[in-house]
CSV table of C-alpha atoms in Angstrom, one decimal:
chain,number,residue,atom,x,y,z
A,1,MET,CA,-89.1,120.1,92.3
A,2,ASP,CA,-86.6,122.9,93.9
A,3,ARG,CA,-83.2,123.2,92.4
A,4,LEU,CA,-80.6,122.5,95.4
A,5,ALA,CA,-77.7,124.5,95.6
A,6,ASN,CA,-75.3,122.9,98.3
A,7,THR,CA,-72.1,123.5,100.5
A,8,VAL,CA,-68.7,122.4,100.1
A,9,ARG,CA,-67.0,121.3,103.1
A,10,PRO,CA,-63.1,121.4,103.0
A,11,TYR,CA,-62.4,119.2,105.8
A,12,ALA,CA,-58.2,118.5,105.9
A,13,TRP,CA,-58.2,115.1,103.9
A,14,GLY,CA,-60.6,116.0,100.7
A,15,SER,CA,-59.4,116.0,97.5
A,16,THR,CA,-58.6,119.3,96.1
A,17,THR,CA,-59.7,117.9,92.3
A,18,ALA,CA,-62.6,115.3,92.8
A,19,ILE,CA,-65.4,117.4,93.4
A,20,PRO,CA,-63.5,119.9,91.0
A,21,GLN,CA,-63.4,118.2,88.0
A,22,LEU,CA,-66.9,116.4,88.7
A,23,LEU,CA,-68.4,119.8,88.8
A,24,GLY,CA,-66.9,121.2,85.6
A,25,VAL,CA,-64.6,124.1,87.6
A,26,GLU,CA,-61.4,124.4,88.3
A,27,PRO,CA,-60.1,123.7,91.5
A,28,THR,CA,-59.3,126.7,93.8
A,29,GLY,CA,-56.1,125.0,96.0
A,30,GLU,CA,-57.8,123.9,99.1
A,31,PRO,CA,-59.3,120.3,99.7
A,32,GLN,CA,-62.9,119.8,98.9
A,33,ALA,CA,-64.0,116.8,101.1
A,34,GLU,CA,-68.0,116.8,101.2
A,35,MET,CA,-70.9,118.3,99.3
A,36,TRP,CA,-74.1,117.6,101.9
A,37,MET,CA,-77.4,117.6,99.5
A,38,GLY,CA,-80.3,117.8,102.5
A,39,ALA,CA,-81.6,119.8,105.8
A,40,HIS,CA,-78.8,118.9,108.2
A,41,PRO,CA,-78.9,121.9,110.2
A,42,GLY,CA,-74.6,122.5,109.9
A,43,ALA,CA,-75.2,123.0,105.9
A,44,PRO,CA,-78.4,122.5,104.6
A,45,SER,CA,-79.2,123.1,101.3
A,46,ARG,CA,-80.8,126.3,99.5
A,47,THR,CA,-83.7,126.5,97.5
A,48,ASP,CA,-85.1,129.6,95.8
A,49,ARG,CA,-87.9,129.3,98.4
A,50,GLY,CA,-85.2,129.6,101.3
A,51,THR,CA,-82.8,127.0,102.9
A,52,LEU,CA,-84.4,123.1,102.7
A,53,VAL,CA,-84.7,123.1,106.5
A,54,ASP,CA,-87.0,126.6,106.2
A,55,VAL,CA,-88.8,124.7,103.6
A,56,ILE,CA,-89.6,121.9,105.2
A,57,ALA,CA,-90.2,123.5,108.3
A,58,ALA,CA,-92.8,125.5,107.4
A,59,ASP,CA,-95.4,122.9,106.4
A,60,PRO,CA,-93.1,119.2,107.1
A,61,GLU,CA,-96.2,117.2,106.0
A,62,LYS,CA,-96.8,118.5,102.2
A,63,GLU,CA,-92.8,118.3,101.6
A,64,LEU,CA,-91.9,114.6,103.7
A,65,GLY,CA,-95.9,113.2,103.1
A,66,PRO,CA,-97.8,112.2,105.9
A,67,ALA,CA,-96.7,108.6,106.4
A,68,ALA,CA,-92.7,110.4,106.5
A,69,VAL,CA,-93.8,112.2,109.2
A,70,ALA,CA,-96.1,109.4,111.4
A,71,LYS,CA,-92.1,107.3,110.9
A,72,PHE,CA,-89.5,109.9,111.0
A,73,GLY,CA,-90.7,113.1,112.3
A,74,PRO,CA,-91.3,116.6,110.8
A,75,GLY,CA,-87.5,116.5,109.2
A,76,LEU,CA,-85.5,114.9,107.0
A,77,PRO,CA,-84.1,112.0,107.9
A,78,PHE,CA,-81.0,111.4,105.8
A,79,LEU,CA,-78.1,113.6,104.3
A,80,LEU,CA,-76.6,112.6,100.9
A,81,LYS,CA,-72.7,113.7,100.3
A,82,ILE,CA,-70.9,113.2,97.7
A,83,LEU,CA,-67.9,112.4,99.6
A,84,ALA,CA,-64.2,112.7,97.6
A,85,ALA,CA,-61.1,111.6,100.0
A,86,GLY,CA,-57.9,112.5,99.5
A,87,ALA,CA,-56.6,110.9,102.4
A,88,PRO,CA,-57.4,108.3,105.2
A,89,LEU,CA,-60.3,110.2,107.6
A,90,SER,CA,-60.2,108.5,110.6
A,91,LEU,CA,-61.0,105.1,111.7
A,92,GLN,CA,-64.6,105.3,113.8
A,93,VAL,CA,-67.7,103.5,114.4
A,94,HIS,CA,-71.3,104.4,115.5
A,95,PRO,CA,-73.5,103.8,117.9
A,96,ASP,CA,-77.0,102.1,117.2
A,97,LEU,CA,-80.3,103.9,118.6
A,98,GLN,CA,-80.2,103.5,122.3
A,99,GLN,CA,-76.8,104.1,122.8
A,100,ALA,CA,-77.2,107.3,120.9
A,101,LYS,CA,-80.0,107.8,123.0
A,102,GLU,CA,-78.0,106.3,126.2
A,103,GLY,CA,-75.1,108.4,125.3
A,104,TYR,CA,-76.8,112.4,124.6
A,105,GLU,CA,-78.7,111.7,127.9
A,106,GLU,CA,-75.6,111.2,129.8
A,107,GLU,CA,-73.7,114.0,128.3
A,108,GLU,CA,-76.8,116.2,128.3
A,109,ARG,CA,-77.3,115.7,132.0
A,110,ARG,CA,-73.2,116.7,133.2
A,111,GLY,CA,-73.7,119.4,130.8
A,112,VAL,CA,-70.7,118.6,128.8
A,113,PRO,CA,-71.0,122.1,125.9
A,114,VAL,CA,-72.6,120.2,122.3
A,115,ASP,CA,-69.6,121.5,120.7
A,116,ALA,CA,-66.7,120.3,123.5
A,117,PRO,CA,-64.3,118.4,121.8
A,118,HIS,CA,-65.0,115.6,124.1
A,119,ARG,CA,-68.2,115.3,123.4
A,120,ASN,CA,-69.6,111.9,122.0
A,121,TYR,CA,-72.4,112.8,121.1
A,122,LYS,CA,-74.3,115.1,119.5
A,123,ASP,CA,-77.3,114.2,119.1
A,124,ALA,CA,-79.7,111.2,120.4
A,125,ASN,CA,-80.0,109.4,116.8
A,126,HIS,CA,-77.9,106.5,115.0
A,127,LYS,CA,-75.7,107.0,112.1
A,128,PRO,CA,-76.1,104.1,109.6
A,129,GLU,CA,-74.2,105.1,106.5
A,130,LEU,CA,-73.4,104.1,102.9
A,131,ILE,CA,-71.2,104.6,100.3
A,132,CYS,CA,-71.2,104.3,96.6
A,133,ALA,CA,-67.9,103.9,94.9
A,134,LEU,CA,-68.3,106.6,91.6
A,135,THR,CA,-64.7,106.1,91.2
A,136,GLU,CA,-62.0,103.2,92.4
A,137,PHE,CA,-62.3,103.6,96.1
A,138,ASP,CA,-60.3,102.1,99.0
A,139,GLY,CA,-62.1,101.5,102.6
A,140,LEU,CA,-61.3,99.9,105.9
A,141,CYS,CA,-64.3,98.3,106.5
A,142,GLY,CA,-65.1,95.6,110.0
A,143,PHE,CA,-62.8,93.3,111.3
A,144,ARG,CA,-60.9,90.6,109.5
A,145,ASP,CA,-60.1,86.7,111.5
A,146,PRO,CA,-58.3,87.5,114.1
A,147,ILE,CA,-56.7,84.5,112.6
A,148,ARG,CA,-55.9,85.9,109.5
A,149,THR,CA,-54.6,89.2,111.4
A,150,ALA,CA,-51.9,87.1,113.7
A,151,GLU,CA,-50.5,85.8,110.3
A,152,LEU,CA,-50.2,89.2,108.8
A,153,PHE,CA,-48.7,90.6,112.2
A,154,GLU,CA,-46.0,87.4,112.3
A,155,GLY,CA,-45.1,88.2,108.4
A,156,LEU,CA,-43.8,91.5,109.6
A,157,GLY,CA,-41.5,90.7,111.9
A,158,VAL,CA,-41.9,93.0,114.1
A,159,ASP,CA,-41.0,92.1,118.1
A,160,SER,CA,-43.2,94.5,119.4
A,161,LEU,CA,-46.9,92.7,117.3
A,162,LYS,CA,-45.9,89.5,119.0
A,163,PRO,CA,-48.4,90.0,122.6
A,164,TYR,CA,-51.2,91.0,119.8
A,165,VAL,CA,-50.4,88.0,117.7
A,166,ASP,CA,-51.2,85.5,121.0
A,167,LEU,CA,-54.7,87.2,122.1
A,168,LEU,CA,-55.3,87.0,118.5
A,169,ARG,CA,-55.0,83.4,118.7
A,170,ALA,CA,-57.3,82.7,121.8
A,171,HIS,CA,-60.6,82.2,121.8
A,172,PRO,CA,-63.5,83.2,121.6
A,173,GLU,CA,-62.5,85.9,118.6
A,174,ASP,CA,-64.9,88.0,120.2
A,175,ALA,CA,-62.2,88.3,123.7
A,176,ALA,CA,-59.9,88.4,120.9
A,177,LEU,CA,-60.2,91.3,119.4
A,178,ARG,CA,-61.3,92.5,122.2
A,179,GLU,CA,-58.2,92.7,123.9
A,180,VAL,CA,-56.1,93.2,121.0
A,181,LEU,CA,-57.5,97.1,120.4
A,182,THR,CA,-58.2,97.6,124.1
A,183,ALA,CA,-53.9,96.9,124.0
A,184,VAL,CA,-53.6,98.9,121.3
A,185,LEU,CA,-55.0,101.9,122.0
A,186,THR,CA,-53.9,102.3,125.8
A,187,ALA,CA,-50.5,101.2,124.8
A,188,ASP,CA,-47.9,103.6,126.2
A,189,PRO,CA,-47.3,106.1,123.3
A,190,GLU,CA,-43.5,106.4,122.9
A,191,GLU,CA,-43.7,102.7,122.9
A,192,MET,CA,-46.4,102.7,120.2
A,193,ALA,CA,-45.0,105.6,118.6
A,194,HIS,CA,-41.8,102.7,117.5
A,195,THR,CA,-44.3,100.1,116.6
A,196,VAL,CA,-46.0,102.2,114.3
A,197,ALA,CA,-42.7,103.2,113.0
A,198,GLU,CA,-41.1,99.3,112.6
A,199,THR,CA,-44.5,98.4,111.3
A,200,THR,CA,-45.2,100.8,108.8
A,201,ALA,CA,-41.6,100.2,107.4
A,202,ALA,CA,-42.5,96.6,107.3
A,203,CYS,CA,-45.6,97.1,105.3
A,204,SER,CA,-43.8,99.7,102.6
A,205,ARG,CA,-41.0,96.8,102.3
A,206,LEU,CA,-43.2,94.3,101.5
A,207,GLY,CA,-46.1,96.0,100.0
A,208,GLY,CA,-49.0,93.4,98.9
A,209,ASP,CA,-51.1,93.0,101.4
A,210,TYR,CA,-49.6,95.4,103.6
A,211,ALA,CA,-50.0,98.4,101.2
A,212,PRO,CA,-53.0,99.8,102.1
A,213,TYR,CA,-51.4,100.0,106.0
A,214,ALA,CA,-48.3,101.6,104.7
A,215,GLY,CA,-49.2,105.0,103.7
A,216,LEU,CA,-51.3,105.6,106.8
A,217,ALA,CA,-48.5,106.8,109.3
A,218,HIS,CA,-47.5,109.0,106.7
A,219,HIS,CA,-50.2,111.0,107.8
A,220,TYR,CA,-50.6,110.3,110.8
A,221,PRO,CA,-47.1,109.4,112.6
A,222,GLY,CA,-47.0,107.2,115.6
A,223,ASP,CA,-51.0,106.8,115.6
A,224,PRO,CA,-52.5,103.8,117.3
A,225,GLY,CA,-54.6,103.7,114.3
A,226,VAL,CA,-52.1,102.3,111.9
A,227,ILE,CA,-52.3,99.2,114.1
A,228,ALA,CA,-56.1,99.1,114.7
A,229,ALA,CA,-56.7,99.2,111.1
A,230,MET,CA,-54.6,96.0,110.5
A,231,LEU,CA,-57.6,94.8,112.6
A,232,LEU,CA,-60.2,95.8,109.3
A,233,ASN,CA,-60.6,94.2,106.2
A,234,HIS,CA,-58.9,96.7,103.7
A,235,VAL,CA,-61.2,96.5,100.4
A,236,ARG,CA,-61.7,97.7,96.9
A,237,LEU,CA,-64.7,98.8,95.3
A,238,GLN,CA,-65.7,99.2,91.7
A,239,PRO,CA,-67.7,102.1,90.8
A,240,GLY,CA,-71.6,101.0,91.3
A,241,GLU,CA,-69.7,98.6,94.0
A,242,ALA,CA,-71.2,100.0,97.8
A,243,LEU,CA,-70.6,99.6,101.8
A,244,TYR,CA,-73.5,99.4,104.4
A,245,LEU,CA,-71.9,100.6,107.5
A,246,GLY,CA,-74.5,99.4,110.3
A,247,ALA,CA,-73.7,100.2,114.4
A,248,GLY,CA,-70.6,99.0,115.8
A,249,ILE,CA,-68.9,98.3,112.7
A,250,PRO,CA,-64.8,100.1,112.2
A,251,HIS,CA,-64.5,101.8,108.8
A,252,ALA,CA,-62.6,104.1,107.3
A,253,TYR,CA,-62.3,105.9,104.0
A,254,LEU,CA,-59.6,106.1,102.5
A,255,SER,CA,-59.3,107.5,99.2
A,256,GLY,CA,-61.7,107.9,96.0
A,257,LEU,CA,-64.7,109.9,95.5
A,258,GLY,CA,-68.5,108.8,96.0
A,259,VAL,CA,-71.6,108.5,96.8
A,260,GLU,CA,-72.9,108.2,100.8
A,261,ILE,CA,-75.9,108.7,102.6
A,262,MET,CA,-76.7,108.3,106.2
A,263,ALA,CA,-79.3,108.6,108.6
A,264,ASN,CA,-78.9,112.8,109.9
A,265,SER,CA,-76.5,112.7,112.6
A,266,ASP,CA,-73.2,113.4,113.6
A,267,ASN,CA,-72.3,111.1,115.9
A,268,VAL,CA,-68.8,109.2,115.2
A,269,LEU,CA,-66.8,107.5,117.9
A,270,ARG,CA,-63.1,107.7,116.7
A,271,CYS,CA,-60.6,104.4,117.2
A,272,GLY,CA,-57.5,107.0,115.7
A,273,LEU,CA,-55.7,107.9,112.5
A,274,THR,CA,-57.0,111.2,114.2
A,275,PRO,CA,-56.0,114.4,116.5
A,276,LYS,CA,-59.5,114.7,117.5
A,277,HIS,CA,-60.8,112.9,120.8
A,278,VAL,CA,-60.3,109.1,121.2
A,279,ASP,CA,-63.2,107.8,124.6
A,280,VAL,CA,-61.5,104.7,124.4
A,281,PRO,CA,-64.3,103.5,127.2
A,282,GLU,CA,-67.1,104.2,125.5
A,283,LEU,CA,-66.0,102.5,122.2
A,284,LEU,CA,-65.3,99.7,123.4
A,285,ARG,CA,-69.0,100.1,124.8
A,286,VAL,CA,-70.3,100.4,121.2
A,287,VAL,CA,-67.7,98.6,118.3
A,288,ARG,CA,-69.2,95.0,118.0
A,289,PHE,CA,-66.5,92.8,118.1
A,290,GLU,CA,-67.3,90.5,115.6
A,291,ALA,CA,-65.5,89.4,112.4
A,292,ASN,CA,-67.1,89.8,109.0
A,293,ASP,CA,-66.2,90.2,105.1
A,294,ALA,CA,-66.3,93.6,103.7
A,295,GLY,CA,-70.1,93.0,102.1
A,296,VAL,CA,-69.2,94.6,99.5
A,297,LEU,CA,-72.9,95.6,97.6
A,298,ARG,CA,-74.0,95.5,94.5
A,299,PRO,CA,-77.2,96.9,93.3
A,300,GLU,CA,-80.1,94.8,92.5
A,301,ALA,CA,-82.1,96.1,88.9
A,302,SER,CA,-85.8,96.2,89.0
A,303,PRO,CA,-88.2,96.4,86.3
A,304,ASP,CA,-88.6,99.7,85.1
A,305,GLY,CA,-84.7,100.0,85.0
A,306,GLU,CA,-83.9,101.1,88.6
A,307,GLU,CA,-80.6,100.0,90.6
A,308,ILE,CA,-81.8,99.6,94.3
A,309,TYR,CA,-78.5,99.1,97.2
A,310,GLU,CA,-80.8,97.3,99.7
A,311,THR,CA,-79.7,98.1,103.0
A,312,PRO,CA,-82.0,96.9,106.4
A,313,ILE,CA,-82.8,100.3,107.8
A,314,ASP,CA,-85.8,102.5,106.5
A,315,GLU,CA,-84.3,106.3,107.2
A,316,PHE,CA,-83.2,105.8,103.6
A,317,ARG,CA,-83.1,104.1,100.6
A,318,LEU,CA,-80.4,104.9,97.4
A,319,SER,CA,-80.9,103.7,93.5
A,320,ARG,CA,-79.8,104.9,90.8
A,321,TYR,CA,-81.1,104.8,87.6
A,322,VAL,CA,-78.4,105.1,84.3
A,323,LEU,CA,-80.2,106.4,81.2
A,324,ALA,CA,-79.3,106.3,77.2
A,325,GLU,CA,-79.8,108.1,74.5
A,326,GLY,CA,-83.5,107.9,73.3
A,327,GLY,CA,-84.5,105.8,76.3
A,328,PRO,CA,-88.3,106.0,77.7
A,329,THR,CA,-88.9,109.5,80.3
A,330,ARG,CA,-89.0,108.0,83.6
A,331,ASP,CA,-92.0,108.8,86.1
A,332,LEU,CA,-90.3,108.4,89.4
A,333,THR,CA,-93.4,110.3,91.3
A,334,ARG,CA,-93.4,108.7,95.1
A,335,ALA,CA,-95.1,109.7,98.3
A,336,THR,CA,-92.1,110.3,100.2
A,337,PRO,CA,-89.7,113.4,99.8
A,338,GLN,CA,-86.7,112.7,97.2
A,339,ILE,CA,-83.5,114.2,96.1
A,340,LEU,CA,-82.5,113.2,93.2
A,341,LEU,CA,-78.8,113.8,92.0
A,342,CYS,CA,-76.8,113.7,88.8
A,343,THR,CA,-73.4,111.4,88.9
A,344,ALA,CA,-73.0,111.8,84.9
A,345,GLY,CA,-73.7,113.0,81.1
A,346,SER,CA,-77.3,115.3,81.4
A,347,VAL,CA,-80.4,114.3,82.9
A,348,ARG,CA,-83.4,116.5,82.7
A,349,ALA,CA,-85.8,116.5,86.3
A,350,GLY,CA,-88.9,118.1,85.5
A,351,GLU,CA,-88.1,121.5,84.4
A,352,HIS,CA,-84.5,121.2,85.2
A,353,VAL,CA,-81.3,120.6,83.5
A,354,LEU,CA,-78.8,118.6,85.7
A,355,ALA,CA,-75.3,118.3,85.2
A,356,PRO,CA,-72.7,116.3,86.8
A,357,GLY,CA,-72.9,117.0,90.3
A,358,CYS,CA,-75.9,118.9,90.4
A,359,SER,CA,-79.7,118.0,92.3
A,360,VAL,CA,-83.2,118.8,93.3
A,361,PHE,CA,-85.1,118.4,96.0
A,362,VAL,CA,-88.9,116.9,95.1
A,363,ALA,CA,-91.6,116.9,97.9
A,364,ALA,CA,-93.5,114.0,98.4
A,365,GLY,CA,-96.4,112.8,95.6
A,366,GLU,CA,-95.1,115.3,93.7
A,367,ARG,CA,-94.8,114.8,89.7
A,368,ALA,CA,-91.0,113.7,88.9
A,369,GLU,CA,-90.5,112.7,85.5
A,370,VAL,CA,-86.7,112.4,83.9
A,371,SER,CA,-85.0,111.9,81.0
A,372,GLY,CA,-81.9,112.3,79.2
A,373,THR,CA,-78.2,110.1,78.7
A,374,GLY,CA,-76.2,109.9,82.3
A,375,THR,CA,-76.5,108.5,85.4
A,376,LEU,CA,-79.3,109.4,88.2
A,377,PHE,CA,-78.8,108.9,91.9
A,378,ARG,CA,-82.5,108.7,93.8
A,379,ALA,CA,-82.4,109.1,97.7
A,380,THR,CA,-85.7,108.6,99.5
A,381,VAL,CA,-87.0,106.9,102.7
A,382,VAL,CA,-88.7,103.8,103.5
A,383,ALA,CA,-92.4,104.7,105.0
């Protein structure tokens, strides 16, 4: 069992206080957005044996187990994070596996440098993800019923939104959503900036259902993503609740602290709320124009106390244990690789005592006994 030393990424949208508070350290004054746990080459966790990338590469079958290597290849297929949003992240969507392979191969064929700002596909993998709230957590997830969005737009009294209202009331639903998103993202920038300003003022004045959208223009003035964001469901997670974001589902995280797990990929197509490249044609190819509820997940408890967040993919499986004082020692030994992360209290994992924010890597088949008082997240795969 390897104790992990993890990198904190200082993205501009990160909270300056949430991760330091979890770790029990003084804030630096700089944003601290994400703490990465895993074997992503961009910021691999470090162990006494070297980086987790090097440890796994030295003997993939020993570290990951034969079943995981056969199913996913010789690398850890997930990336675990603590995410702290102090400002809204970009409105974004992720491709499915086939779209990622096709997009990556096409950009490779055209010779687009992998670090080019207009590059869409950094790798050939999909990026399903799950966010589980540690604090109250605000986000946008999936398209709202277009009729409901039309009513919201009408309630603002902004003349330049009226064409979108007419489109949203049209049928079929998928075509209506596609036409509105296309119109918003391809509108004249000056006209859109004026629409955003009027819409933001109206949202601020009215509050209520409009409140989540009122602050977006403060961070991204004139950005068409402010209007695009109003097409989506707003959701407020309570601690322990989660969202699963599959391929093609537009989403954005607005504020809060959470545990995030995803397939080991960097593929993001942005819809707005960002100064970065927005490839509208490719975005429209990937987005699923379906109206759905946000789909809040709550864990399902097993007889041994493991609370599992069920998702339809195999690259990751997230669960948690809420350990009570004087409770039994639990055997978490598993034939697949694991990362164990403490988020509250004090948990003993093998010889390691984990405080909040501390984690260990457990190789496939390695004995993993845990005890203590606190909350422990377990990340593994289904193989």
